Structures are given as structure tokens and as C-alpha cells.
PDB file of C-alpha atoms in Angstrom:
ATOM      1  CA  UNK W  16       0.000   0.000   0.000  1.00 55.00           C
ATOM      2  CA  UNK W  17       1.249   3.541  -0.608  1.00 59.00           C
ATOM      3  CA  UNK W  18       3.304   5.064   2.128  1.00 59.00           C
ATOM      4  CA  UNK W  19       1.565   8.338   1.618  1.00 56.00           C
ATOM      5  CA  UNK W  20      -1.959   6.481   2.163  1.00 67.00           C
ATOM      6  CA  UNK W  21      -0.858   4.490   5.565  1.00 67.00           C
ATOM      7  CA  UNK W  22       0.288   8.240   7.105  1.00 61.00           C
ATOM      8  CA  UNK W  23      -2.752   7.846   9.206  1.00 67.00           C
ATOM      9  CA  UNK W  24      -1.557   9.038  12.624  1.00 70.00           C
ATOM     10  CA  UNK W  25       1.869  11.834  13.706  1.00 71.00           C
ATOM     11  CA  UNK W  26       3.809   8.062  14.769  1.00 76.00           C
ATOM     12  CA  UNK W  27       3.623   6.553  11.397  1.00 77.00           C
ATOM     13  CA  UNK W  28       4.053   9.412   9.312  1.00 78.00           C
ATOM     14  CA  UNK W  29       7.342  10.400  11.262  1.00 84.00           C
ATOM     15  CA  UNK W  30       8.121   6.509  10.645  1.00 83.00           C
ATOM     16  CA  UNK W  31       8.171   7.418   6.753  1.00 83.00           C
ATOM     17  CA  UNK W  32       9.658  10.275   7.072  1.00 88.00           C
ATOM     18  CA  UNK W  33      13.085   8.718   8.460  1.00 90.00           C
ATOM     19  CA  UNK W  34      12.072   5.944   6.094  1.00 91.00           C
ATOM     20  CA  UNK W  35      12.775   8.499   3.398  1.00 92.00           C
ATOM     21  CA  UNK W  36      15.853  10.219   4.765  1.00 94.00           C
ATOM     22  CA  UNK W  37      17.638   6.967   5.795  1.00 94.00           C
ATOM     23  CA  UNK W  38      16.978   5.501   2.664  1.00 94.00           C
ATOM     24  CA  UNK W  39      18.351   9.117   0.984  1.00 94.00           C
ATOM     25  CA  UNK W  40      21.463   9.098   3.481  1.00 95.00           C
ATOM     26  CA  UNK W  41      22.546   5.865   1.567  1.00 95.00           C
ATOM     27  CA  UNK W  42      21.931   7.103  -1.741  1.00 94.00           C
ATOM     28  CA  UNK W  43      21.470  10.906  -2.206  1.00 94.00           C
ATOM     29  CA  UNK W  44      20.649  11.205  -5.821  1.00 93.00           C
ATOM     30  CA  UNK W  45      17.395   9.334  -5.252  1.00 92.00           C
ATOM     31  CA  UNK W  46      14.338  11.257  -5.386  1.00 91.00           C
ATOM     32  CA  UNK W  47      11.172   9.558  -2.905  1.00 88.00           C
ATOM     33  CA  UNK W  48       8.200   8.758  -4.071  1.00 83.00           C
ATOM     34  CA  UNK W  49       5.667   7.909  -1.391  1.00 75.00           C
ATOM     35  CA  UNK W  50       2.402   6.935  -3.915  1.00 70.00           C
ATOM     36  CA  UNK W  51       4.126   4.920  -6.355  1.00 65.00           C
ATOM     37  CA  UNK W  52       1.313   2.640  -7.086  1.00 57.00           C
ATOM     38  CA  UNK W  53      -1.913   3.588  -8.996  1.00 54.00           C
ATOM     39  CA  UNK W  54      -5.064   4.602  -7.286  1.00 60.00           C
ATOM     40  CA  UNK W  55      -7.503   2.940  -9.288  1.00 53.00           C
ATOM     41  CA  UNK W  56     -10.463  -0.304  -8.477  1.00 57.00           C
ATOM     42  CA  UNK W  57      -7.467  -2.847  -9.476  1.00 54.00           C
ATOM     43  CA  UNK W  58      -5.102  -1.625  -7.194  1.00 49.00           C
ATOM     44  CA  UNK W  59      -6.588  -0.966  -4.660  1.00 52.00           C
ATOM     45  CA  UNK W  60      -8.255  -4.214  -4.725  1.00 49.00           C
ATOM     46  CA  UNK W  61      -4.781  -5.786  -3.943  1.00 52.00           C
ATOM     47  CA  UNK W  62      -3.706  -3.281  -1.548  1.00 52.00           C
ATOM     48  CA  UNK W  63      -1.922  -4.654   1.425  1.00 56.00           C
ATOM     49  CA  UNK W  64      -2.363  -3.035   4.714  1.00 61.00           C
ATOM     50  CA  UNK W  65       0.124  -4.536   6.405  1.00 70.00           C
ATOM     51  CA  UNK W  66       2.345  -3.252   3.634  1.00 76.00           C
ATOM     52  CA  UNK W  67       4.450  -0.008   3.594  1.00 83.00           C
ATOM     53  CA  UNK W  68       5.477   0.859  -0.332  1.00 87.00           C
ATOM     54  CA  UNK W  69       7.676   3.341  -1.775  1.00 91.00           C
ATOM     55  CA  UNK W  70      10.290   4.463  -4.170  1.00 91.00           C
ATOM     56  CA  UNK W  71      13.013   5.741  -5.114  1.00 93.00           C
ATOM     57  CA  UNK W  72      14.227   7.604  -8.550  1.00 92.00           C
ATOM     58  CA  UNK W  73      17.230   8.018 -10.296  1.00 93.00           C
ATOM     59  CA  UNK W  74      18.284  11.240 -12.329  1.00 92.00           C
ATOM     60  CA  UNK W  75      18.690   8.318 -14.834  1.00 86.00           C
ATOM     61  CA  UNK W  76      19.496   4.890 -15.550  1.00 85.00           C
ATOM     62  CA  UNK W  77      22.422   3.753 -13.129  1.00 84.00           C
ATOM     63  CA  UNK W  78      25.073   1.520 -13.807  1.00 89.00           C
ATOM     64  CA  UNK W  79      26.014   0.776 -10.304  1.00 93.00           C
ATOM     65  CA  UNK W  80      22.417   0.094  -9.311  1.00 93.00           C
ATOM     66  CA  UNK W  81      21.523  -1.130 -12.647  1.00 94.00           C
ATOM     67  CA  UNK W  82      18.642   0.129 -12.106  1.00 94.00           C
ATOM     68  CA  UNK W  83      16.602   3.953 -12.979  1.00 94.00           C
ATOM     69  CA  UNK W  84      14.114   3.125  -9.708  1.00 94.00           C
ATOM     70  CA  UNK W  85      14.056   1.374  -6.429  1.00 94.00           C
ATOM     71  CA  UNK W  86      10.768   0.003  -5.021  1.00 92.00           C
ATOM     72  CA  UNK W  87      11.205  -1.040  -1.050  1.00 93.00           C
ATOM     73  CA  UNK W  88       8.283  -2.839   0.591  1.00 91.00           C
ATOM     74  CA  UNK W  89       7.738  -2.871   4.415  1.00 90.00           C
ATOM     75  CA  UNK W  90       6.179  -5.814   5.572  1.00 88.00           C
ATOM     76  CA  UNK W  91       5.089  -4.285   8.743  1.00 84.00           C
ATOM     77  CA  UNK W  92       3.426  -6.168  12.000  1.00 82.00           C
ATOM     78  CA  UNK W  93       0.972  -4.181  13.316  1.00 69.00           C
ATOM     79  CA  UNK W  94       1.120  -3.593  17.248  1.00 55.00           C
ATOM     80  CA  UNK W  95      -2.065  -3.699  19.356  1.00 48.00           C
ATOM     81  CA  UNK W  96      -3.706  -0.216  20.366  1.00 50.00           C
ATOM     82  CA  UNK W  97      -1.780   1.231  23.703  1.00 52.00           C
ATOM     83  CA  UNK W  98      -2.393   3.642  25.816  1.00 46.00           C
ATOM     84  CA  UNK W  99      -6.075   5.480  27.198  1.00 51.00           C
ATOM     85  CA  UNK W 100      -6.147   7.265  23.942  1.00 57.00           C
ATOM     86  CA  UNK W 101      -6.782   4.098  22.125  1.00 57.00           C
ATOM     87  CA  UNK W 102      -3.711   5.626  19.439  1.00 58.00           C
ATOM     88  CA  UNK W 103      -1.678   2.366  17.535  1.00 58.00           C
ATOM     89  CA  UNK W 104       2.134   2.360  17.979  1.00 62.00           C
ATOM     90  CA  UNK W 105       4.961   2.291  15.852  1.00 65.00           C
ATOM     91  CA  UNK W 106       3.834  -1.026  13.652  1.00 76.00           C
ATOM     92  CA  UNK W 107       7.156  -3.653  14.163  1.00 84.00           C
ATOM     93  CA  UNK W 108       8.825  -4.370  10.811  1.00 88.00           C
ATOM     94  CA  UNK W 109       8.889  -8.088  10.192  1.00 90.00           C
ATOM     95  CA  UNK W 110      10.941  -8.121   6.832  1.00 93.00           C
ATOM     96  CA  UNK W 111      12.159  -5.600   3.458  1.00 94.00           C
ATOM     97  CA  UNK W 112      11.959  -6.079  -0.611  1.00 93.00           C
ATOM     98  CA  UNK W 113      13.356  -3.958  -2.483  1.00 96.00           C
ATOM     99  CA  UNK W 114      13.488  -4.328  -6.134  1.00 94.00           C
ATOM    100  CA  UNK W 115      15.108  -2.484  -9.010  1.00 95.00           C
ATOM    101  CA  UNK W 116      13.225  -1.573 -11.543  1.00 93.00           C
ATOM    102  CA  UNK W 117      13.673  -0.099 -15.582  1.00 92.00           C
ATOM    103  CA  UNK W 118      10.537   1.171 -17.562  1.00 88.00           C
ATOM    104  CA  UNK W 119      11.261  -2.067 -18.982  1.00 88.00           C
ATOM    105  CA  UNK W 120      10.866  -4.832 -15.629  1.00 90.00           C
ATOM    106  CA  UNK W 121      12.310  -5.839 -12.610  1.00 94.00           C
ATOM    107  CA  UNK W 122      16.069  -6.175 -13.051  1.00 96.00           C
ATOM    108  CA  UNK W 123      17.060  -7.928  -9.534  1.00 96.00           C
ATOM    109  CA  UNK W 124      15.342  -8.095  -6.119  1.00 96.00           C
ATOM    110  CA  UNK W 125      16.783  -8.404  -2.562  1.00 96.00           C
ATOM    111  CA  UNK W 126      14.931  -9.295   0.287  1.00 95.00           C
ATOM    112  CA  UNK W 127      15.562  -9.884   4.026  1.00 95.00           C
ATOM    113  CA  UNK W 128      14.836 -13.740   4.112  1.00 88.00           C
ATOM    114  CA  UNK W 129      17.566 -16.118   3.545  1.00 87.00           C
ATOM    115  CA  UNK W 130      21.510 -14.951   3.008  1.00 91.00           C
ATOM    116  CA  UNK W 131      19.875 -11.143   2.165  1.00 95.00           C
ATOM    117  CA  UNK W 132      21.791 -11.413  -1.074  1.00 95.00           C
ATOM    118  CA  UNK W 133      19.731  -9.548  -4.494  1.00 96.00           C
ATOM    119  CA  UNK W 134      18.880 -11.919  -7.178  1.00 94.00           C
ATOM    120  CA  UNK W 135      17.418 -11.237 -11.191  1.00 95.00           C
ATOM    121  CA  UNK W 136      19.065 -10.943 -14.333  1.00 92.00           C
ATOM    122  CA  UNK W 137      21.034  -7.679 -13.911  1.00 94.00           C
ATOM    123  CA  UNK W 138      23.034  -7.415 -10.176  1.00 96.00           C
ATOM    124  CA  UNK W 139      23.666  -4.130  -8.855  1.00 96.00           C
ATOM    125  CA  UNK W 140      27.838  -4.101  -7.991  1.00 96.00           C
ATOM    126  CA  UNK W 141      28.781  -5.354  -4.644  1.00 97.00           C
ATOM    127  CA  UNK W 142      28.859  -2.067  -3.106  1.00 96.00           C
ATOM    128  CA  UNK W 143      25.685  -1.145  -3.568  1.00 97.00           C
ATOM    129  CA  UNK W 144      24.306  -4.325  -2.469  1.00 97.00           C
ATOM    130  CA  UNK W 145      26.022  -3.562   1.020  1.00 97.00           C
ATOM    131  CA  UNK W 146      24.751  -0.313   0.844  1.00 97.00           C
ATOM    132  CA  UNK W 147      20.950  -2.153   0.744  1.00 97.00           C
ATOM    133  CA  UNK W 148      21.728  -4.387   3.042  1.00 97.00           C
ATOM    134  CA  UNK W 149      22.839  -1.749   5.457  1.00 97.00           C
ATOM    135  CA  UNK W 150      19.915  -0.216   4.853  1.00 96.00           C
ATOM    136  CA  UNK W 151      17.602  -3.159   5.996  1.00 97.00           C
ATOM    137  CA  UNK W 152      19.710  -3.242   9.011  1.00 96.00           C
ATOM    138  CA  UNK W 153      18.826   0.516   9.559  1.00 96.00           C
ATOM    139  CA  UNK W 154      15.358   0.120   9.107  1.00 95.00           C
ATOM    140  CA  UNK W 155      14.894  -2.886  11.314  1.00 94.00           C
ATOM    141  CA  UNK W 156      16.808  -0.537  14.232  1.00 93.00           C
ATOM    142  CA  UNK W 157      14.417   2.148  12.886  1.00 90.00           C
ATOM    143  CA  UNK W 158      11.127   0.276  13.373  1.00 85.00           C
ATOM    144  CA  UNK W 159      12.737  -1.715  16.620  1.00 80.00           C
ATOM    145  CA  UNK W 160      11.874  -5.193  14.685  1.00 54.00           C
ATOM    146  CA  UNK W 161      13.865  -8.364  14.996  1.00 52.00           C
ATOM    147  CA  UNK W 162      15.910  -8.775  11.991  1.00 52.00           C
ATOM    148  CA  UNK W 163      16.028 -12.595  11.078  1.00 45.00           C
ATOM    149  CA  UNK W 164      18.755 -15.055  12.460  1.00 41.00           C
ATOM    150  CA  UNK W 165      20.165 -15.038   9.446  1.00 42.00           C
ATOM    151  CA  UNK W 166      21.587 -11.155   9.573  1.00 45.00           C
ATOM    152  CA  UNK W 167      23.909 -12.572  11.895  1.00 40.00           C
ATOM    153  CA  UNK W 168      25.410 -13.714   8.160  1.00 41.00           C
ATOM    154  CA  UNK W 169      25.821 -10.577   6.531  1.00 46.00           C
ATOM    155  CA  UNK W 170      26.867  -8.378   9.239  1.00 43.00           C
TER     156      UNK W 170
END
């Protein structure tokens, strides 16, 4: 689900924010998106809301991402309400995808389950995949989740 359209309370739109910035901290050029699905009947009828989308654009096609765009994917836990007030916490992050992307398709993906390591037909250099994988780390500390025993791996 868009990031912009799960802003629905000061704690989870702060959440995005650093989203944005951390991801930006590891890769300045890139330009956030937080709607970067459609609004129409289709999509929406395959919205996710335990999902936390955005993405990420290039000035132009990059060689060392081999990508032009990044989509990352939250797959977010949600907490139970706390407090009098009835007002939901920070949602726990439970795992990351992010993909690159062309106009044409999806040139690799990397996701936090297994060795963390991107796979597809056109792998960004090994800098930038430590770079993404630094940034999973970061967002796991961001959202206090419990990265998966297999971090221990690629720390």
C-alpha cells in the first residue's frame, strides 16, 4: 500500500519520514516517491495493509544500481492499540523487498529472508548491495523489529 496512504496518525508518518531520509542518506541522488502505485479499483483491490510501499528515482538509468528506480516494501506487523487514547504504535517491521526496476521490468530483487543477497538478471555491484543491506539493518533498528537469524550472516 502507498506510504503516503498508511500516514494515518503523527507516529507513522514520522516513521516514513526517516524511512525516506535513511533511505536518501545511503543514496542521495534518489528522489522519494511515497504513492508509487496507482489509485484505481485494481489496485486498490490488492492493496496490502500490512504493507508499507515506496520508491526511489534516479536522475537516470544507473550503472552501479543497474537500475533507474528502487521500489522497497515494508512488511510491517501491526502492534495492538496502547495507551487510554486508544492511538496504535509504531507497527514492528517483520521483513524488506526492495526491487530495481527499468521502464522495462524488474532487473534484480533483494529481500531480508535467507543470506539477504539480491537476485534477477542484472546485479547491482557489490557495493551497492552492502549499501541495501545496510539499509535493511537501519530500518529494522528504525522500526525496533527483529531482523532474522540469518543477519547474523551478513553483518
Amino acid at each position: 500500500m502507498n506510504a503516503a496512504d498508511q500516514a494515518r496518525n503523527l507516529e507513522l508518518a514520522q516513521a516514513i519520514a526517516s524511512v525516506a531520509a535513511l533511505f536518501r542518506r545511503h543514496f542521495p541522488d534518489a528522489r522519494a516517491n511515497l504513492t508509487p502505485w496507482r489509485d484505481d479499483p485494481l489496485t486498490r483491490a490488492w492493496a496490502e495493509q500490512e504493507s508499507l510501499d515506496l520508491s526511489f528515482h534516479f536522475p537516470g538509468w544507473n550503472p552501479r544500481n543497474q537500475c533507474r528506480s528502487m521500489l522497497v516494501q515494508l512488511r510491517l506487523e501491526h502492534p495492538p492499540l496502547q495507551g487510554c487514547g486508544g492511538e496504535p504504535a509504531r507497527p514492528r517491521l517483520i521483513g524488506v523487498l526492495i526491487r530495481g526496476l527499468t521502464y522495462e521490468s524488474e532487473r534484480w530483487r533483494l529481500a531480508t529472508m535467507g543470506d539477504w543477497q539480491p537476485s534477477g538478471s542484472h546485479l547491482p555491484q557489490p557495493a551497492v548491495v552492502s549499501k541495501l543491506q545496510q539499509v535493511c539493518r537501519d530500518l529494522f533498528a528504525l522500526f525496533g523489529g527483529a531482523e532474522s537469524d540469518t543477519d547474523a550472516a551478513v553483518a
